[in-house]
Amino acid sequence: MPETVYAVPNIPTPNRPVIIDAIICTGCNDCVEVCPIDVFIPAAERGEPPILLHPEECWYCGCCVNHCPTGGAIKINWPIQQRGYWQRASTGQNFRV
Amino acid sequence: MANWHDYAVRGRVPEWPYPIRYENEQVIETDVLVLGGGIAGCWAAIAAASEGLRVVLVEKSATIRSGAGGPGCDHWCDAPANPSSKVDPDDWAQRLASANGGYANGIGRQIQCRENYDTILELERMGGKIRDTEGEFKAAEGYDEKTKFVFSPRSNPFHESNVVMRVWGTTFKPALKRECQRLGVTIYDRVMATGLLNEAGAQGQRVVGATGFNNRTGEFTVFKAKATILCMSGSAPIWTFDTELAALSTFRPRTLSGDGIAMAWRAGAELALLEKSERHRLGGGHKHHWYAGAGDASYENVPLVDANGKVLPGGLSLPHWGRKSDPGDGRVGGGAWEQVREGVLKGEYELPIYGDFPAMAPIERNVTWKFLLREESGTKIIVDSYEESGFDAAKDRLMAYQLLEGTSPPQWREIYRGVERGGVMIDWDLKTNLDGLYAAGEQLFVAGDHSFAAATGRYAGRKAAAYALEVSHAAISREQVAKEKARVYGPAKRTEGIDWKELHAAIARVMQWFCAEYKTERLLKMGLESLNEIEQRWVPHLYASDPHKLLRGMEDLSILNYAQAILHSSLARKASTQWLDFQRIDYPEMDPPESNKLTTIKLENDQAVPGERPLNYAGHLKKNYEAHNRDYTGVWKG
């Protein structure tokens, strides 16, 4: 349980269109510059991952992921309600992204 | 760090990371000004710069990937001038211009059919990949040994035309940006164009430049130009606003907000067919629904089956190779879906529906899954996500959502799903009724897709350059600039009021109530009054706490102007027509012959003035194209 409970407003949704791995991310901000919607802002500290400031505006085009020079520092995170299904043809079993 | 809780834990909210320069003003002078750096805009800039002129490109996003076609493109459509084509470009253009009851853009189509093959060859020289030079898909249907092109069955039900090429479109936008830079085009990224400047500041007069602001710093720029080309999208979310659906049915990014239509309207440019809208279909037809909507282009060769693997009746995806069926049947909402729906209700087919990738020949499966779906705009991330989750196209069927999701309520409308929609009216030079103002790509009425945007952008750049060589700069009106500055910075000066989301939702609701399925003179006029009320009562309370939110607020003002123009246009069409999905309860007769025309609308002294043109106003396409392009040399020699 958290030690301190803060009084904060509800967050907009979808609120996490991408997940950034802070260990892999070099803070190069290539994703900030390529994003067509400008959902990120650079962190104040050099080398830190960018801040996802406007997550609910994301277009899910994947340009940030595709342009990431480290390959793997940033991953798309589809909203649960929009994750697609598929069926294994041989068994009929269903799976979901 | 992304939400309030993160901020609380860190103990502080970050400051805006860019310098704030509200009301700083710079003045830039150029020969040709291109507004919008998507596909059409980049091509327009390249064509004008190739003529040796100074060119400025203004893009509110990032040119390297901006626009609907920025992330990629899987098909180069309607390229009948390619050497393996089996149809005549002029015949093909005429066929396209005759579609949809003649509510088409014959000029744009003729340009596309004559010049988009030249365009793609230039793109190849810039570094765009258009041929299977490695022979990876050599065994696939449609592979052309001579050219190494991989042709699509799209627009090609009998495998006889070879007019649609499958392409590696993720390579296109970076190549176009590099070419712009190589030619010395000055690119202003993250600058939103807000308004056109007329000579003497008078609506309807020559366009002599534009204004814009940087959506990171807030800095204002006045662009002075001899010629200006509008290359922004005609699409915008006029009837709906819901961030919950951000990743769903979003073939168009949020940044497409009709800015070009709005500024053209305010400047006095003539707009055509703005009354067109149609019901939004959530369950298919738009690409980003996890590629679960058959009828989508990339399902052109994927067979559809029910939950038990039973093949659905023919025509549900675009025709398979060698299958002779009507391509029209394959579109979502076509007759074949009614057949499936009835079968489902009777128990003949069981939901859900799947795209049966495992049933495909491996080479054809690879063409779709490993090639097209990785190259189309914004879809590489989708196929990658499936594969990372364990999906194997050789073993797994991809679920489709038709019928499960159905169609939206009738008042949730969109400007277009296909191509029949409104936009800027142009002549054979892609020039508007305003001197100095040109338009291309989706900015045009009844525009086409990626190759249409590219070819018309290139053409408009050429024509605007020729105009710019003949004219001098005209003075801008400081009064008009001051008025625009006041409009742009109003929201930035307030610290409370209504935010951009509330304003957008308010406009959308008015359009749902007064300009949707039920249209009458009374309802449309109520809609106009309601939008005017929003403009006068609520817009003065719009506030934006940083330049990014100011961008979104200004987009809302574009949407508001666009909606007003739509209502004027809807009032002007006093008839119902199936071709525009337009039904007036007070004019119930469908498509009376005297109503088969292009409705136009423009502002004169801030009053909406309707007009009309015959559907075939472009005249004889081949003759008129050749009369306007005597010096043009391309691959097609006639």
PDB file of N, CA and C in Angstrom, chain A residues 6 8-9 11-14 32-38 40-42 45 51-54 56-63 65-67 76 78-79 81-89 94 97, chain B residues 1-3 7-8 12 17-18 61-62 64-65 71 190 216 243-244 246-248 250-253 255 290 307 354 378 381-382 385-386 389-391 395-397 399 401 500-501 548-549 552:
ATOM      1  N   TYR A   6      -2.265  10.639  -2.465  1.00  0.00           N
ATOM      2  CA  TYR A   6      -2.397  12.004  -2.970  1.00  0.00           C
ATOM      3  C   TYR A   6      -3.806  12.254  -3.494  1.00  0.00           C
ATOM      4  N   VAL A   8      -5.503  13.510  -6.379  1.00  0.00           N
ATOM      5  CA  VAL A   8      -5.231  13.884  -7.778  1.00  0.00           C
ATOM      6  C   VAL A   8      -6.488  13.671  -8.624  1.00  0.00           C
ATOM      7  N   PRO A   9      -6.622  14.422  -9.717  1.00  0.00           N
ATOM      8  CA  PRO A   9      -7.795  14.225 -10.583  1.00  0.00           C
ATOM      9  C   PRO A   9      -7.715  12.895 -11.317  1.00  0.00           C
ATOM     10  N   ILE A  11      -7.259  10.568 -14.458  1.00  0.00           N
ATOM     11  CA  ILE A  11      -6.367  10.782 -15.595  1.00  0.00           C
ATOM     12  C   ILE A  11      -7.134  10.525 -16.884  1.00  0.00           C
ATOM     13  N   PRO A  12      -6.742  11.202 -17.986  1.00  0.00           N
ATOM     14  CA  PRO A  12      -7.457  10.978 -19.240  1.00  0.00           C
ATOM     15  C   PRO A  12      -7.188   9.571 -19.758  1.00  0.00           C
ATOM     16  N   THR A  13      -8.080   9.063 -20.550  1.00  0.00           N
ATOM     17  CA  THR A  13      -7.868   7.733 -21.124  1.00  0.00           C
ATOM     18  C   THR A  13      -8.033   7.795 -22.638  1.00  0.00           C
ATOM     19  N   PRO A  14      -7.379   6.907 -23.390  1.00  0.00           N
ATOM     20  CA  PRO A  14      -6.334   5.998 -22.948  1.00  0.00           C
ATOM     21  C   PRO A  14      -5.146   6.788 -22.405  1.00  0.00           C
ATOM     22  N   VAL A  32      10.256  12.081 -29.560  1.00  0.00           N
ATOM     23  CA  VAL A  32       9.610  13.387 -29.369  1.00  0.00           C
ATOM     24  C   VAL A  32       9.539  14.117 -30.707  1.00  0.00           C
ATOM     25  N   GLU A  33      10.628  14.004 -31.466  1.00  0.00           N
ATOM     26  CA  GLU A  33      10.701  14.764 -32.718  1.00  0.00           C
ATOM     27  C   GLU A  33       9.910  14.137 -33.849  1.00  0.00           C
ATOM     28  N   VAL A  34       9.753  12.823 -33.844  1.00  0.00           N
ATOM     29  CA  VAL A  34       9.056  12.175 -34.968  1.00  0.00           C
ATOM     30  C   VAL A  34       7.539  12.129 -34.755  1.00  0.00           C
ATOM     31  N   CYS A  35       7.094  12.224 -33.514  1.00  0.00           N
ATOM     32  CA  CYS A  35       5.656  12.044 -33.236  1.00  0.00           C
ATOM     33  C   CYS A  35       4.807  13.061 -33.999  1.00  0.00           C
ATOM     34  N   PRO A  36       3.891  12.599 -34.860  1.00  0.00           N
ATOM     35  CA  PRO A  36       3.075  13.540 -35.620  1.00  0.00           C
ATOM     36  C   PRO A  36       2.133  14.358 -34.741  1.00  0.00           C
ATOM     37  N   ILE A  37       1.796  13.828 -33.585  1.00  0.00           N
ATOM     38  CA  ILE A  37       0.796  14.473 -32.738  1.00  0.00           C
ATOM     39  C   ILE A  37       1.461  15.304 -31.645  1.00  0.00           C
ATOM     40  N   ASP A  38       2.754  15.082 -31.417  1.00  0.00           N
ATOM     41  CA  ASP A  38       3.492  15.787 -30.363  1.00  0.00           C
ATOM     42  C   ASP A  38       2.946  15.439 -28.985  1.00  0.00           C
ATOM     43  N   PHE A  40       4.606  13.786 -26.698  1.00  0.00           N
ATOM     44  CA  PHE A  40       5.690  13.791 -25.696  1.00  0.00           C
ATOM     45  C   PHE A  40       6.235  15.196 -25.497  1.00  0.00           C
ATOM     46  N   ILE A  41       6.875  15.391 -24.353  1.00  0.00           N
ATOM     47  CA  ILE A  41       7.802  16.520 -24.204  1.00  0.00           C
ATOM     48  C   ILE A  41       9.113  15.945 -23.667  1.00  0.00           C
ATOM     49  N   PRO A  42      10.234  16.584 -23.987  1.00  0.00           N
ATOM     50  CA  PRO A  42      11.505  16.073 -23.453  1.00  0.00           C
ATOM     51  C   PRO A  42      11.560  16.283 -21.947  1.00  0.00           C
ATOM     52  N   GLU A  45      15.715  16.718 -17.396  1.00  0.00           N
ATOM     53  CA  GLU A  45      17.071  16.227 -17.161  1.00  0.00           C
ATOM     54  C   GLU A  45      17.592  15.552 -18.421  1.00  0.00           C
ATOM     55  N   ILE A  51       8.652  12.717 -21.374  1.00  0.00           N
ATOM     56  CA  ILE A  51       7.385  12.659 -20.633  1.00  0.00           C
ATOM     57  C   ILE A  51       6.245  12.514 -21.625  1.00  0.00           C
ATOM     58  N   LEU A  52       5.352  11.588 -21.328  1.00  0.00           N
ATOM     59  CA  LEU A  52       4.183  11.381 -22.175  1.00  0.00           C
ATOM     60  C   LEU A  52       3.092  12.323 -21.676  1.00  0.00           C
ATOM     61  N   LEU A  53       3.061  13.514 -22.242  1.00  0.00           N
ATOM     62  CA  LEU A  53       2.214  14.571 -21.684  1.00  0.00           C
ATOM     63  C   LEU A  53       0.762  14.511 -22.167  1.00  0.00           C
ATOM     64  N   HIS A  54       0.560  14.116 -23.424  1.00  0.00           N
ATOM     65  CA  HIS A  54      -0.799  14.125 -23.978  1.00  0.00           C
ATOM     66  C   HIS A  54      -1.179  12.736 -24.485  1.00  0.00           C
ATOM     67  N   GLU A  56      -3.785  10.845 -24.398  1.00  0.00           N
ATOM     68  CA  GLU A  56      -5.086  10.560 -25.012  1.00  0.00           C
ATOM     69  C   GLU A  56      -5.184  11.084 -26.440  1.00  0.00           C
ATOM     70  N   GLU A  57      -4.156  11.798 -26.912  1.00  0.00           N
ATOM     71  CA  GLU A  57      -4.173  12.272 -28.294  1.00  0.00           C
ATOM     72  C   GLU A  57      -3.475  11.305 -29.244  1.00  0.00           C
ATOM     73  N   CYS A  58      -2.860  10.254 -28.700  1.00  0.00           N
ATOM     74  CA  CYS A  58      -2.035   9.347 -29.526  1.00  0.00           C
ATOM     75  C   CYS A  58      -2.843   8.754 -30.667  1.00  0.00           C
ATOM     76  N   TRP A  59      -2.209   8.667 -31.818  1.00  0.00           N
ATOM     77  CA  TRP A  59      -2.818   8.107 -33.032  1.00  0.00           C
ATOM     78  C   TRP A  59      -2.457   6.629 -33.203  1.00  0.00           C
ATOM     79  N   TYR A  60      -1.574   6.128 -32.374  1.00  0.00           N
ATOM     80  CA  TYR A  60      -1.126   4.738 -32.446  1.00  0.00           C
ATOM     81  C   TYR A  60      -0.527   4.397 -33.809  1.00  0.00           C
ATOM     82  N   CYS A  61       0.173   5.357 -34.389  1.00  0.00           N
ATOM     83  CA  CYS A  61       0.789   5.110 -35.701  1.00  0.00           C
ATOM     84  C   CYS A  61       2.082   4.322 -35.564  1.00  0.00           C
ATOM     85  N   GLY A  62       2.674   4.339 -34.369  1.00  0.00           N
ATOM     86  CA  GLY A  62       3.885   3.553 -34.131  1.00  0.00           C
ATOM     87  C   GLY A  62       5.171   4.204 -34.605  1.00  0.00           C
ATOM     88  N   CYS A  63       5.113   5.430 -35.065  1.00  0.00           N
ATOM     89  CA  CYS A  63       6.337   6.075 -35.571  1.00  0.00           C
ATOM     90  C   CYS A  63       7.414   6.156 -34.486  1.00  0.00           C
ATOM     91  N   VAL A  65       7.967   4.097 -32.008  1.00  0.00           N
ATOM     92  CA  VAL A  65       8.568   2.772 -31.818  1.00  0.00           C
ATOM     93  C   VAL A  65       9.483   2.456 -33.005  1.00  0.00           C
ATOM     94  N   ASN A  66       8.990   2.717 -34.213  1.00  0.00           N
ATOM     95  CA  ASN A  66       9.757   2.370 -35.411  1.00  0.00           C
ATOM     96  C   ASN A  66      11.029   3.195 -35.564  1.00  0.00           C
ATOM     97  N   HIS A  67      11.022   4.402 -35.021  1.00  0.00           N
ATOM     98  CA  HIS A  67      12.195   5.267 -35.178  1.00  0.00           C
ATOM     99  C   HIS A  67      13.175   5.168 -34.019  1.00  0.00           C
ATOM    100  N   ILE A  76       4.653  -0.102 -27.939  1.00  0.00           N
ATOM    101  CA  ILE A  76       3.263   0.329 -28.019  1.00  0.00           C
ATOM    102  C   ILE A  76       2.471  -0.414 -26.943  1.00  0.00           C
ATOM    103  N   TRP A  78      -1.401  -1.057 -26.430  1.00  0.00           N
ATOM    104  CA  TRP A  78      -2.770  -0.857 -26.918  1.00  0.00           C
ATOM    105  C   TRP A  78      -3.757  -0.821 -25.763  1.00  0.00           C
ATOM    106  N   PRO A  79      -4.755   0.055 -25.849  1.00  0.00           N
ATOM    107  CA  PRO A  79      -5.802   0.030 -24.812  1.00  0.00           C
ATOM    108  C   PRO A  79      -6.443  -1.360 -24.771  1.00  0.00           C
ATOM    109  N   GLN A  81      -9.401  -2.408 -24.352  1.00  0.00           N
ATOM    110  CA  GLN A  81     -10.658  -2.557 -25.101  1.00  0.00           C
ATOM    111  C   GLN A  81     -10.423  -2.701 -26.604  1.00  0.00           C
ATOM    112  N   GLN A  82      -9.231  -2.386 -27.061  1.00  0.00           N
ATOM    113  CA  GLN A  82      -8.999  -2.429 -28.503  1.00  0.00           C
ATOM    114  C   GLN A  82      -8.023  -3.531 -28.917  1.00  0.00           C
ATOM    115  N   ARG A  83      -7.673  -4.397 -28.005  1.00  0.00           N
ATOM    116  CA  ARG A  83      -6.719  -5.455 -28.359  1.00  0.00           C
ATOM    117  C   ARG A  83      -7.413  -6.538 -29.182  1.00  0.00           C
ATOM    118  N   GLY A  84      -6.791  -6.887 -30.295  1.00  0.00           N
ATOM    119  CA  GLY A  84      -7.424  -7.791 -31.260  1.00  0.00           C
ATOM    120  C   GLY A  84      -7.300  -9.262 -30.892  1.00  0.00           C
ATOM    121  N   TYR A  85      -8.183 -10.052 -31.478  1.00  0.00           N
ATOM    122  CA  TYR A  85      -8.235 -11.492 -31.236  1.00  0.00           C
ATOM    123  C   TYR A  85      -7.754 -12.259 -32.464  1.00  0.00           C
ATOM    124  N   TRP A  86      -7.343 -13.498 -32.215  1.00  0.00           N
ATOM    125  CA  TRP A  86      -7.126 -14.415 -33.331  1.00  0.00           C
ATOM    126  C   TRP A  86      -7.447 -15.831 -32.896  1.00  0.00           C
ATOM    127  N   GLN A  87      -7.589 -16.701 -33.889  1.00  0.00           N
ATOM    128  CA  GLN A  87      -7.986 -18.074 -33.634  1.00  0.00           C
ATOM    129  C   GLN A  87      -6.952 -19.017 -34.245  1.00  0.00           C
ATOM    130  N   ARG A  88      -6.458 -19.959 -33.442  1.00  0.00           N
ATOM    131  CA  ARG A  88      -5.567 -20.977 -34.017  1.00  0.00           C
ATOM    132  C   ARG A  88      -6.433 -21.903 -34.868  1.00  0.00           C
ATOM    133  N   ALA A  89      -6.107 -21.980 -36.167  1.00  0.00           N
ATOM    134  CA  ALA A  89      -6.980 -22.700 -37.094  1.00  0.00           C
ATOM    135  C   ALA A  89      -7.117 -24.177 -36.727  1.00  0.00           C
ATOM    136  N   ASN A  94      -8.993 -19.406 -29.060  1.00  0.00           N
ATOM    137  CA  ASN A  94      -8.850 -17.969 -29.292  1.00  0.00           C
ATOM    138  C   ASN A  94      -7.762 -17.360 -28.413  1.00  0.00           C
ATOM    139  N   VAL A  97      -4.210 -10.154 -28.282  1.00  0.00           N
ATOM    140  CA  VAL A  97      -2.971  -9.375 -28.159  1.00  0.00           C
ATOM    141  C   VAL A  97      -2.808  -8.892 -26.723  1.00  0.00           C
TER     142      VAL A  97
ATOM    143  N   MET B   1       6.926   9.218 -16.535  1.00  0.00           N
ATOM    144  CA  MET B   1       6.047  10.184 -15.865  1.00  0.00           C
ATOM    145  C   MET B   1       4.973  10.639 -16.841  1.00  0.00           C
ATOM    146  N   ALA B   2       3.772  10.399 -16.512  1.00  0.00           N
ATOM    147  CA  ALA B   2       2.734  10.709 -17.480  1.00  0.00           C
ATOM    148  C   ALA B   2       1.444  11.195 -16.850  1.00  0.00           C
ATOM    149  N   ASN B   3       1.296  11.114 -15.558  1.00  0.00           N
ATOM    150  CA  ASN B   3       0.000  11.502 -15.004  1.00  0.00           C
ATOM    151  C   ASN B   3       0.169  12.263 -13.684  1.00  0.00           C
ATOM    152  N   TYR B   7       3.353  13.136 -10.987  1.00  0.00           N
ATOM    153  CA  TYR B   7       3.780  14.485 -10.626  1.00  0.00           C
ATOM    154  C   TYR B   7       3.775  14.664  -9.109  1.00  0.00           C
ATOM    155  N   ALA B   8       2.744  14.128  -8.456  1.00  0.00           N
ATOM    156  CA  ALA B   8       2.629  14.275  -7.009  1.00  0.00           C
ATOM    157  C   ALA B   8       3.795  13.590  -6.311  1.00  0.00           C
ATOM    158  N   ARG B  12       6.578  17.801  -8.047  1.00  0.00           N
ATOM    159  CA  ARG B  12       6.476  19.008  -8.862  1.00  0.00           C
ATOM    160  C   ARG B  12       5.915  18.672 -10.248  1.00  0.00           C
ATOM    161  N   PRO B  17       8.792  22.701 -21.608  1.00  0.00           N
ATOM    162  CA  PRO B  17      10.209  22.526 -21.919  1.00  0.00           C
ATOM    163  C   PRO B  17      10.742  23.450 -23.022  1.00  0.00           C
ATOM    164  N   TYR B  18       9.847  24.117 -23.719  1.00  0.00           N
ATOM    165  CA  TYR B  18      10.296  24.970 -24.826  1.00  0.00           C
ATOM    166  C   TYR B  18      10.164  26.446 -24.407  1.00  0.00           C
ATOM    167  N   SER B  61       3.001  19.449 -37.856  1.00  0.00           N
ATOM    168  CA  SER B  61       3.506  18.253 -37.206  1.00  0.00           C
ATOM    169  C   SER B  61       4.997  18.134 -37.540  1.00  0.00           C
ATOM    170  N   ALA B  62       5.468  16.928 -37.841  1.00  0.00           N
ATOM    171  CA  ALA B  62       6.877  16.730 -38.213  1.00  0.00           C
ATOM    172  C   ALA B  62       6.911  16.134 -39.616  1.00  0.00           C
ATOM    173  N   ILE B  64       8.785  14.557 -41.433  1.00  0.00           N
ATOM    174  CA  ILE B  64       9.332  13.230 -41.745  1.00  0.00           C
ATOM    175  C   ILE B  64       8.259  12.141 -41.743  1.00  0.00           C
ATOM    176  N   ARG B  65       7.207  12.304 -40.939  1.00  0.00           N
ATOM    177  CA  ARG B  65       6.156  11.271 -40.916  1.00  0.00           C
ATOM    178  C   ARG B  65       4.748  11.861 -40.882  1.00  0.00           C
ATOM    179  N   PRO B  71       3.280   7.684 -42.218  1.00  0.00           N
ATOM    180  CA  PRO B  71       3.911   6.455 -41.738  1.00  0.00           C
ATOM    181  C   PRO B  71       4.150   5.422 -42.838  1.00  0.00           C
ATOM    182  N   ARG B 190       6.261  21.945 -36.873  1.00  0.00           N
ATOM    183  CA  ARG B 190       5.561  22.356 -35.642  1.00  0.00           C
ATOM    184  C   ARG B 190       5.039  23.787 -35.743  1.00  0.00           C
ATOM    185  N   ARG B 216       5.030  24.795 -30.285  1.00  0.00           N
ATOM    186  CA  ARG B 216       5.849  24.503 -29.098  1.00  0.00           C
ATOM    187  C   ARG B 216       6.244  25.800 -28.374  1.00  0.00           C
ATOM    188  N   THR B 243     -11.874  10.619 -27.175  1.00  0.00           N
ATOM    189  CA  THR B 243     -10.494  10.125 -27.104  1.00  0.00           C
ATOM    190  C   THR B 243     -10.446   8.636 -26.791  1.00  0.00           C
ATOM    191  N   GLU B 244     -11.535   8.082 -26.247  1.00  0.00           N
ATOM    192  CA  GLU B 244     -11.544   6.646 -25.967  1.00  0.00           C
ATOM    193  C   GLU B 244     -11.366   5.829 -27.245  1.00  0.00           C
ATOM    194  N   ALA B 246      -9.446   6.632 -29.668  1.00  0.00           N
ATOM    195  CA  ALA B 246      -8.281   7.193 -30.352  1.00  0.00           C
ATOM    196  C   ALA B 246      -7.575   6.203 -31.263  1.00  0.00           C
ATOM    197  N   ALA B 247      -7.496   4.965 -30.862  1.00  0.00           N
ATOM    198  CA  ALA B 247      -6.766   4.000 -31.682  1.00  0.00           C
ATOM    199  C   ALA B 247      -7.695   3.241 -32.613  1.00  0.00           C
ATOM    200  N   LEU B 248      -8.954   3.584 -32.566  1.00  0.00           N
ATOM    201  CA  LEU B 248      -9.950   2.787 -33.270  1.00  0.00           C
ATOM    202  C   LEU B 248     -10.489   3.561 -34.467  1.00  0.00           C
ATOM    203  N   THR B 250      -9.162   4.995 -36.831  1.00  0.00           N
ATOM    204  CA  THR B 250      -8.511   6.287 -36.976  1.00  0.00           C
ATOM    205  C   THR B 250      -7.511   6.256 -38.119  1.00  0.00           C
ATOM    206  N   PHE B 251      -8.013   6.151 -39.307  1.00  0.00           N
ATOM    207  CA  PHE B 251      -7.131   6.194 -40.459  1.00  0.00           C
ATOM    208  C   PHE B 251      -6.554   7.596 -40.617  1.00  0.00           C
ATOM    209  N   ARG B 252      -7.243   8.551 -40.022  1.00  0.00           N
ATOM    210  CA  ARG B 252      -6.756   9.922 -40.078  1.00  0.00           C
ATOM    211  C   ARG B 252      -6.291  10.361 -38.695  1.00  0.00           C
ATOM    212  N   PRO B 253      -5.123  10.976 -38.600  1.00  0.00           N
ATOM    213  CA  PRO B 253      -4.644  11.425 -37.287  1.00  0.00           C
ATOM    214  C   PRO B 253      -5.412  12.634 -36.777  1.00  0.00           C
ATOM    215  N   THR B 255      -4.402  15.422 -36.026  1.00  0.00           N
ATOM    216  CA  THR B 255      -3.937  16.682 -36.591  1.00  0.00           C
ATOM    217  C   THR B 255      -4.711  17.091 -37.838  1.00  0.00           C
ATOM    218  N   TRP B 290      -7.352  -2.800 -36.121  1.00  0.00           N
ATOM    219  CA  TRP B 290      -6.585  -4.032 -36.023  1.00  0.00           C
ATOM    220  C   TRP B 290      -6.674  -4.863 -37.280  1.00  0.00           C
ATOM    221  N   ALA B 307     -16.824 -18.634 -37.713  1.00  0.00           N
ATOM    222  CA  ALA B 307     -16.133 -19.158 -36.528  1.00  0.00           C
ATOM    223  C   ALA B 307     -15.743 -20.627 -36.676  1.00  0.00           C
ATOM    224  N   TYR B 354     -13.441 -14.482 -39.369  1.00  0.00           N
ATOM    225  CA  TYR B 354     -11.969 -14.422 -39.347  1.00  0.00           C
ATOM    226  C   TYR B 354     -11.414 -14.261 -40.756  1.00  0.00           C
ATOM    227  N   GLY B 378       0.857   3.317 -40.771  1.00  0.00           N
ATOM    228  CA  GLY B 378       0.548   3.036 -39.369  1.00  0.00           C
ATOM    229  C   GLY B 378       0.233   1.599 -39.037  1.00  0.00           C
ATOM    230  N   ILE B 381       3.177  -1.362 -36.836  1.00  0.00           N
ATOM    231  CA  ILE B 381       3.097  -1.531 -35.384  1.00  0.00           C
ATOM    232  C   ILE B 381       2.006  -2.549 -35.019  1.00  0.00           C
ATOM    233  N   ILE B 382       1.003  -2.645 -35.863  1.00  0.00           N
ATOM    234  CA  ILE B 382      -0.084  -3.593 -35.588  1.00  0.00           C
ATOM    235  C   ILE B 382       0.386  -5.028 -35.818  1.00  0.00           C
ATOM    236  N   SER B 385       2.766  -6.087 -33.203  1.00  0.00           N
ATOM    237  CA  SER B 385       2.125  -6.384 -31.915  1.00  0.00           C
ATOM    238  C   SER B 385       1.510  -7.776 -31.915  1.00  0.00           C
ATOM    239  N   TYR B 386       0.856  -8.125 -33.018  1.00  0.00           N
ATOM    240  CA  TYR B 386       0.291  -9.481 -33.109  1.00  0.00           C
ATOM    241  C   TYR B 386       1.388 -10.530 -32.974  1.00  0.00           C
ATOM    242  N   SER B 389       2.759 -11.117 -29.681  1.00  0.00           N
ATOM    243  CA  SER B 389       1.816 -11.810 -28.802  1.00  0.00           C
ATOM    244  C   SER B 389       1.673 -13.281 -29.171  1.00  0.00           C
ATOM    245  N   GLY B 390       2.325 -13.711 -30.230  1.00  0.00           N
ATOM    246  CA  GLY B 390       2.295 -15.124 -30.594  1.00  0.00           C
ATOM    247  C   GLY B 390       1.539 -15.459 -31.859  1.00  0.00           C
ATOM    248  N   PHE B 391       0.975 -14.464 -32.521  1.00  0.00           N
ATOM    249  CA  PHE B 391       0.228 -14.732 -33.751  1.00  0.00           C
ATOM    250  C   PHE B 391       1.178 -15.222 -34.838  1.00  0.00           C
ATOM    251  N   LYS B 395      -0.552 -20.170 -39.166  1.00  0.00           N
ATOM    252  CA  LYS B 395      -1.385 -21.054 -38.337  1.00  0.00           C
ATOM    253  C   LYS B 395      -2.670 -20.397 -37.843  1.00  0.00           C
ATOM    254  N   ASP B 396      -2.676 -19.061 -37.827  1.00  0.00           N
ATOM    255  CA  ASP B 396      -3.755 -18.361 -37.115  1.00  0.00           C
ATOM    256  C   ASP B 396      -4.632 -17.510 -38.021  1.00  0.00           C
ATOM    257  N   ARG B 397      -5.900 -17.496 -37.652  1.00  0.00           N
ATOM    258  CA  ARG B 397      -6.872 -16.655 -38.371  1.00  0.00           C
ATOM    259  C   ARG B 397      -7.082 -15.374 -37.570  1.00  0.00           C
ATOM    260  N   MET B 399      -9.141 -12.207 -36.352  1.00  0.00           N
ATOM    261  CA  MET B 399     -10.579 -11.938 -36.184  1.00  0.00           C
ATOM    262  C   MET B 399     -11.002 -10.632 -36.858  1.00  0.00           C
ATOM    263  N   TYR B 401     -14.400  -7.836 -37.233  1.00  0.00           N
ATOM    264  CA  TYR B 401     -15.411  -7.357 -36.287  1.00  0.00           C
ATOM    265  C   TYR B 401     -16.714  -6.931 -36.951  1.00  0.00           C
ATOM    266  N   TRP B 500     -10.178  22.942 -25.018  1.00  0.00           N
ATOM    267  CA  TRP B 500     -10.416  22.537 -26.402  1.00  0.00           C
ATOM    268  C   TRP B 500     -11.311  21.319 -26.523  1.00  0.00           C
ATOM    269  N   LYS B 501     -11.239  20.420 -25.558  1.00  0.00           N
ATOM    270  CA  LYS B 501     -12.055  19.202 -25.655  1.00  0.00           C
ATOM    271  C   LYS B 501     -13.541  19.534 -25.536  1.00  0.00           C
ATOM    272  N   HIS B 548       0.825  23.893 -27.138  1.00  0.00           N
ATOM    273  CA  HIS B 548       0.243  22.667 -27.694  1.00  0.00           C
ATOM    274  C   HIS B 548      -1.280  22.688 -27.562  1.00  0.00           C
ATOM    275  N   LYS B 549      -1.752  23.106 -26.413  1.00  0.00           N
ATOM    276  CA  LYS B 549      -3.202  23.162 -26.224  1.00  0.00           C
ATOM    277  C   LYS B 549      -3.801  24.315 -27.040  1.00  0.00           C
ATOM    278  N   ARG B 552      -4.462  22.724 -30.342  1.00  0.00           N
ATOM    279  CA  ARG B 552      -5.718  21.965 -30.351  1.00  0.00           C
ATOM    280  C   ARG B 552      -6.925  22.919 -30.354  1.00  0.00           C
TER     281      ARG B 552
END
